[in-house]
Amino acid sequence: MKKQYFQLQLKRIFKIFPAVLLITVITFGCLGLAGGMMLQSTLNDESQQKFTIGLVGNIEDSFMDIGLQALQNMDSSRFYVELKPYSEEDAIRALETREIIGYLHVPKNYIQNLYQGINTPAKYVTLNGPENLGSMFSEEIVKIVSRLVVESQNGMYSMQDFSLQYDRDEYNKNTEHLMMIYMNHILGRTESYQLNNLGIADSLSLGGYYLCGIITLFLLLWGISCNRIFSSQNSDYNKLLKISGISPTTQVVCEYGSYAIVSTLMTLLFSAILGIVLQFVKIPIPELSNISVFDCMFFVIRMIPVILMITMMQYALYELIPNFIGAVLTQFLVCMLMGYLSGCFYPNYFFPDTLRSVMEALPVGLGFSYLRNLMSNELLFTDFIWVMAYTGGFFFLASKMRDYRITGDLK
């Protein structure tokens, strides 16, 4: 009886499979198109590769002008930062319209005060709002420059005080020598370190990161595409099955098992199609270079725990919410809200640390992290344990809710 019920569930799902496949193809096509356009725009838009910072105040000083010329023509920062002079009113307007990521206000007699040992701080102004890549980048630059200015001032003033006491005749020569040492180290700082590209997250490139995000969203939207599978649920029918000897837990196992099998086969099908396409079309994603159809399908096999967790979560939501329309809307809200907050649409390091930690511990964030670690070959056994723990928890919830719908008693 149990085997027959499982077979009937498979037959029922495969009977409505063409309609589900059509909806899935449209959904996956839209996701792929949107992701491809976003990736192409990010890779090709040169305006996103250079940040503009405004300069306000007295920048006509000859020493200031020399320093700015060195930054714009000699320093490596010229490749990613553009400096533009503004009046303060124009700088505020440009900042509000996002033409610049911030502006540096240089106070009057800034250089002269430095020579006299008077610290008149320059002021950096940026928007007080959610951080984007530009504001985070400029904040790091400001921290580095601030520390550099303070420490070089301390060194210069200490050396000058020492020269005035013990080597007054060589005061100017020592000042010039130390200044050249500082300048050589600052302008040649790129030679003092080795650059390692750590990627967006988990050592993945931007394309690899968003590929994992699209896969996660596809799995989440799959639950909405499969709404016809769950639309025929009937409590009276479930009660009749229990009378026939099929317990609520067995019903859940048979129904979910057939759903999980179809979900895995669907994902394998799309991975095979993607693998075939990649043999003829080169996508600017390093993780997909020299990849075969077998590699794509093997990746899906390795991500089966995530497939089981997300599909089990979807099944549990349909069991938890008896109203079909409400269940579909809940699926959509979970997909959009948790997908966004987990970083599928926008890298999650832009969110507050507390929110990011919470989302990474929830099923969608955990599944997204699992896929990223899987793609970067850094998957840990603890990741697998947590994913399977969530799967077991959702199965327990679905079984209890099925039992409650049949008996009316939650034990």
Short mmCIF file of C-alpha atoms in Angstrom, two decimals, residues 77-364:
data_model
loop_
_atom_site.label_atom_id
_atom_site.label_comp_id
_atom_site.label_asym_id
_atom_site.label_seq_id
_atom_site.Cartn_x
_atom_site.Cartn_y
_atom_site.Cartn_z
CA SER A 77 45.35 55.51 -6.58
CA ARG A 78 44.84 57.36 -9.89
CA PHE A 79 43.48 54.11 -11.35
CA TYR A 80 40.53 53.92 -8.98
CA VAL A 81 40.05 57.41 -7.51
CA GLU A 82 39.38 60.68 -9.33
CA LEU A 83 39.80 63.98 -7.49
CA LYS A 84 37.69 66.99 -8.54
CA PRO A 85 37.72 70.52 -7.08
CA TYR A 86 34.37 71.95 -5.91
CA SER A 87 33.01 74.81 -3.92
CA GLU A 88 31.36 73.54 -0.75
CA GLU A 89 27.85 74.25 -2.07
CA ASP A 90 28.56 72.38 -5.32
CA ALA A 91 30.19 69.51 -3.41
CA ILE A 92 27.11 69.08 -1.21
CA ARG A 93 24.87 69.11 -4.28
CA ALA A 94 27.10 66.58 -6.09
CA LEU A 95 27.12 64.37 -2.99
CA GLU A 96 23.34 64.43 -2.71
CA THR A 97 22.96 63.47 -6.39
CA ARG A 98 25.55 60.68 -5.97
CA GLU A 99 27.97 62.25 -8.46
CA ILE A 100 30.70 61.89 -5.85
CA ILE A 101 31.06 59.46 -2.96
CA GLY A 102 32.32 62.17 -0.60
CA TYR A 103 34.38 65.33 -0.44
CA LEU A 104 37.48 66.42 1.47
CA HIS A 105 37.33 69.86 3.07
CA VAL A 106 40.85 71.32 3.39
CA PRO A 107 40.94 74.12 6.02
CA LYS A 108 42.65 77.45 5.42
CA ASN A 109 46.43 77.54 5.92
CA TYR A 110 46.49 73.76 6.23
CA ILE A 111 50.04 73.32 4.92
CA GLN A 112 51.42 76.35 6.79
CA ASN A 113 49.97 75.04 10.05
CA LEU A 114 51.59 71.67 9.45
CA TYR A 115 54.99 73.38 9.17
CA GLN A 116 54.39 75.11 12.49
CA GLY A 117 53.33 71.91 14.21
CA ILE A 118 49.68 72.95 14.44
CA ASN A 119 47.27 70.15 13.65
CA THR A 120 44.25 71.61 11.83
CA PRO A 121 42.33 68.50 10.78
CA ALA A 122 40.96 68.19 7.28
CA LYS A 123 37.34 67.04 7.17
CA TYR A 124 35.91 64.26 5.01
CA VAL A 125 32.15 64.38 4.38
CA THR A 126 30.01 61.53 3.08
CA LEU A 127 26.33 60.59 3.14
CA ASN A 128 24.77 59.39 6.37
CA GLY A 129 22.86 56.39 5.06
CA PRO A 130 23.16 52.72 4.03
CA GLU A 131 26.67 51.98 2.88
CA ASN A 132 27.41 51.15 -0.74
CA LEU A 133 30.64 50.01 -2.30
CA GLY A 134 31.83 53.57 -2.91
CA SER A 135 31.24 54.83 0.63
CA MET A 136 32.84 51.71 2.14
CA PHE A 137 35.82 52.15 -0.16
CA SER A 138 36.23 55.85 0.66
CA GLU A 139 35.92 55.12 4.38
CA GLU A 140 38.84 52.71 4.17
CA ILE A 141 40.89 55.27 2.23
CA VAL A 142 40.16 57.96 4.85
CA LYS A 143 41.27 55.64 7.68
CA ILE A 144 44.52 54.82 5.90
CA VAL A 145 45.32 58.43 4.96
CA SER A 146 44.43 59.72 8.44
CA ARG A 147 46.76 57.22 10.10
CA LEU A 148 49.47 57.99 7.55
CA VAL A 149 49.26 61.75 8.10
CA VAL A 150 49.30 61.48 11.90
CA GLU A 151 52.22 59.05 12.06
CA SER A 152 54.31 60.93 9.49
CA GLN A 153 53.65 64.16 11.40
CA ASN A 154 54.81 62.54 14.63
CA GLY A 155 57.95 61.26 12.94
CA MET A 156 58.75 64.59 11.28
CA TYR A 157 58.18 66.70 14.40
CA SER A 158 60.19 64.30 16.56
CA MET A 159 63.10 64.38 14.12
CA GLN A 160 62.98 68.19 13.92
CA ASP A 161 62.96 68.55 17.71
CA PHE A 162 65.93 66.22 17.92
CA SER A 163 67.80 68.16 15.19
CA LEU A 164 67.18 71.48 16.92
CA GLN A 165 68.74 70.12 20.10
CA TYR A 166 71.69 68.07 18.75
CA ASP A 167 72.18 68.69 15.02
CA ARG A 168 70.95 72.21 14.26
CA ASP A 169 73.29 72.68 11.26
CA GLU A 170 71.76 69.70 9.47
CA TYR A 171 68.14 70.64 10.30
CA ASN A 172 67.02 71.44 6.77
CA LYS A 173 68.96 68.55 5.25
CA ASN A 174 67.48 66.08 7.74
CA THR A 175 63.97 67.42 7.11
CA GLU A 176 64.37 67.06 3.37
CA HIS A 177 65.87 63.57 3.73
CA LEU A 178 63.05 62.28 5.96
CA MET A 179 60.46 63.83 3.68
CA MET A 180 61.94 61.99 0.67
CA ILE A 181 61.90 58.73 2.64
CA TYR A 182 58.21 59.19 3.40
CA MET A 183 57.40 60.11 -0.20
CA ASN A 184 59.30 57.14 -1.63
CA HIS A 185 57.55 54.72 0.71
CA ILE A 186 54.11 56.21 0.05
CA LEU A 187 54.37 56.40 -3.74
CA GLY A 188 56.09 53.02 -3.94
CA ARG A 189 53.82 51.23 -1.49
CA THR A 190 52.53 48.87 -4.20
CA GLU A 191 55.95 47.20 -4.17
CA SER A 192 55.75 46.44 -0.46
CA TYR A 193 52.86 43.97 -0.59
CA GLN A 194 51.46 41.16 -2.67
CA LEU A 195 47.90 41.46 -3.94
CA ASN A 196 45.61 38.44 -3.59
CA ASN A 197 42.13 38.63 -5.10
CA LEU A 198 39.78 37.17 -2.48
CA GLY A 199 36.67 37.69 -4.62
CA ILE A 200 33.26 38.88 -3.45
CA ALA A 201 32.76 36.16 -0.82
CA ASP A 202 34.28 32.75 -0.13
CA SER A 203 37.02 33.37 -2.74
CA LEU A 204 34.45 33.59 -5.54
CA SER A 205 34.45 36.09 -8.37
CA LEU A 206 31.52 38.45 -8.84
CA GLY A 207 30.10 36.15 -11.51
CA GLY A 208 30.55 33.03 -9.38
CA TYR A 209 28.88 34.72 -6.41
CA TYR A 210 25.82 35.74 -8.41
CA LEU A 211 25.66 32.34 -10.11
CA CYS A 212 25.20 30.78 -6.65
CA GLY A 213 22.63 33.47 -5.89
CA ILE A 214 20.66 32.64 -9.05
CA ILE A 215 20.73 28.92 -8.23
CA THR A 216 19.41 29.67 -4.73
CA LEU A 217 16.64 31.87 -6.11
CA PHE A 218 15.76 29.21 -8.67
CA LEU A 219 15.32 26.64 -5.91
CA LEU A 220 13.19 29.09 -3.91
CA LEU A 221 10.99 30.00 -6.89
CA TRP A 222 10.67 26.31 -7.76
CA GLY A 223 8.27 25.97 -4.83
CA ILE A 224 5.95 28.54 -6.45
CA SER A 225 6.20 26.86 -9.85
CA CYS A 226 5.13 23.58 -8.22
CA ASN A 227 2.02 25.01 -6.58
CA ARG A 228 -0.17 22.69 -8.68
CA ILE A 229 1.45 19.71 -6.98
CA PHE A 230 0.15 20.87 -3.60
CA SER A 231 -3.13 22.47 -4.71
CA SER A 232 -5.03 19.18 -4.59
CA GLN A 233 -4.34 18.48 -0.91
CA ASN A 234 -7.51 17.43 0.90
CA SER A 235 -7.90 16.66 4.59
CA ASP A 236 -10.70 14.14 3.99
CA TYR A 237 -8.47 12.28 1.55
CA ASN A 238 -5.64 12.29 4.09
CA LYS A 239 -7.99 10.87 6.73
CA LEU A 240 -9.06 8.12 4.33
CA LEU A 241 -5.40 7.24 3.73
CA LYS A 242 -4.82 6.94 7.46
CA ILE A 243 -7.83 4.61 7.81
CA SER A 244 -6.32 2.55 4.97
CA GLY A 245 -3.15 2.06 7.00
CA ILE A 246 -0.95 4.92 5.72
CA SER A 247 0.12 7.01 8.70
CA PRO A 248 0.53 10.82 8.45
CA THR A 249 4.32 10.47 8.58
CA THR A 250 4.26 7.90 5.77
CA GLN A 251 2.05 10.21 3.71
CA VAL A 252 4.59 13.00 4.13
CA VAL A 253 7.48 10.69 3.20
CA CYS A 254 5.75 9.48 0.02
CA GLU A 255 4.53 12.91 -1.08
CA TYR A 256 7.74 14.75 -0.27
CA GLY A 257 9.92 11.93 -1.62
CA SER A 258 8.28 12.16 -5.05
CA TYR A 259 8.54 15.96 -4.96
CA ALA A 260 12.23 15.82 -4.00
CA ILE A 261 12.99 13.33 -6.80
CA VAL A 262 11.33 15.52 -9.42
CA SER A 263 13.08 18.62 -8.02
CA THR A 264 16.49 16.94 -8.23
CA LEU A 265 15.82 15.65 -11.77
CA MET A 266 14.74 19.12 -12.85
CA THR A 267 17.90 20.68 -11.46
CA LEU A 268 20.02 18.02 -13.16
CA LEU A 269 18.23 18.72 -16.44
CA PHE A 270 18.97 22.42 -16.27
CA SER A 271 22.58 21.78 -15.27
CA ALA A 272 23.02 19.52 -18.31
CA ILE A 273 21.55 22.22 -20.58
CA LEU A 274 23.86 24.81 -19.03
CA GLY A 275 26.85 22.49 -19.49
CA ILE A 276 26.01 22.03 -23.18
CA VAL A 277 25.60 25.78 -23.70
CA LEU A 278 28.96 26.44 -22.03
CA GLN A 279 30.68 24.24 -24.61
CA PHE A 280 29.76 26.78 -27.28
CA VAL A 281 29.31 30.06 -25.40
CA LYS A 282 32.01 31.51 -23.17
CA ILE A 283 30.65 33.30 -20.10
CA PRO A 284 32.98 35.75 -18.26
CA ILE A 285 32.82 33.76 -15.02
CA PRO A 286 36.18 32.22 -13.98
CA GLU A 287 34.47 29.38 -12.12
CA LEU A 288 32.84 28.21 -15.38
CA SER A 289 35.99 28.16 -17.49
CA ASN A 290 36.85 24.75 -18.99
CA ILE A 291 33.83 23.15 -17.35
CA SER A 292 32.14 20.11 -18.86
CA VAL A 293 28.55 18.85 -18.83
CA PHE A 294 29.59 16.19 -16.31
CA ASP A 295 31.07 18.85 -14.02
CA CYS A 296 27.78 20.79 -14.04
CA MET A 297 25.75 17.68 -13.23
CA PHE A 298 28.23 16.57 -10.55
CA PHE A 299 27.87 20.00 -8.92
CA VAL A 300 24.10 19.41 -8.68
CA ILE A 301 24.68 15.97 -7.14
CA ARG A 302 26.90 17.56 -4.50
CA MET A 303 24.27 20.22 -3.75
CA ILE A 304 21.49 17.67 -3.14
CA PRO A 305 21.48 18.47 0.63
CA VAL A 306 20.53 22.08 -0.20
CA ILE A 307 17.85 20.87 -2.63
CA LEU A 308 16.41 18.65 0.10
CA MET A 309 16.45 21.44 2.69
CA ILE A 310 14.77 24.06 0.51
CA THR A 311 12.17 21.69 -0.96
CA MET A 312 11.41 20.35 2.53
CA MET A 313 10.97 23.94 3.73
CA GLN A 314 8.57 24.58 0.85
CA TYR A 315 6.60 21.42 1.59
CA ALA A 316 6.40 22.36 5.28
CA LEU A 317 5.06 25.83 4.39
CA TYR A 318 2.31 24.31 2.26
CA GLU A 319 1.42 22.02 5.18
CA LEU A 320 1.61 24.82 7.73
CA ILE A 321 -0.70 27.18 5.81
CA PRO A 322 -3.95 25.44 4.81
CA ASN A 323 -5.09 28.28 2.54
CA PHE A 324 -3.54 27.67 -0.88
CA ILE A 325 -3.29 31.33 -1.91
CA GLY A 326 -1.79 32.23 1.44
CA ALA A 327 0.76 29.43 1.07
CA VAL A 328 1.83 30.67 -2.38
CA LEU A 329 2.13 34.26 -1.13
CA THR A 330 4.20 33.05 1.81
CA GLN A 331 6.47 31.15 -0.58
CA PHE A 332 6.94 34.33 -2.60
CA LEU A 333 7.64 36.50 0.46
CA VAL A 334 10.16 33.98 1.78
CA CYS A 335 11.82 33.87 -1.62
CA MET A 336 12.10 37.63 -2.09
CA LEU A 337 12.72 38.77 1.49
CA MET A 338 15.10 36.04 2.65
CA GLY A 339 16.76 35.90 -0.77
CA TYR A 340 17.48 39.63 -0.61
CA LEU A 341 18.64 39.70 3.00
CA SER A 342 20.81 36.61 2.46
CA GLY A 343 22.72 38.37 -0.33
CA CYS A 344 21.31 36.70 -3.45
CA PHE A 345 20.46 40.08 -5.00
CA TYR A 346 23.10 42.24 -3.34
CA PRO A 347 26.28 41.14 -1.53
CA ASN A 348 25.36 40.68 2.13
CA TYR A 349 28.43 42.47 3.49
CA PHE A 350 26.55 45.73 2.87
CA PHE A 351 24.11 44.76 5.63
CA PRO A 352 24.77 45.27 9.36
CA ASP A 353 26.85 42.56 11.00
CA THR A 354 24.02 41.46 13.31
CA LEU A 355 21.56 41.04 10.44
CA ARG A 356 24.14 39.23 8.35
CA SER A 357 24.91 36.80 11.16
CA VAL A 358 21.21 36.07 11.68
CA MET A 359 20.52 35.50 7.98
CA GLU A 360 23.53 33.20 7.55
CA ALA A 361 22.10 31.01 10.31
CA LEU A 362 18.67 30.75 8.65
CA PRO A 363 17.89 28.14 5.95
CA VAL A 364 18.15 30.38 2.86
#
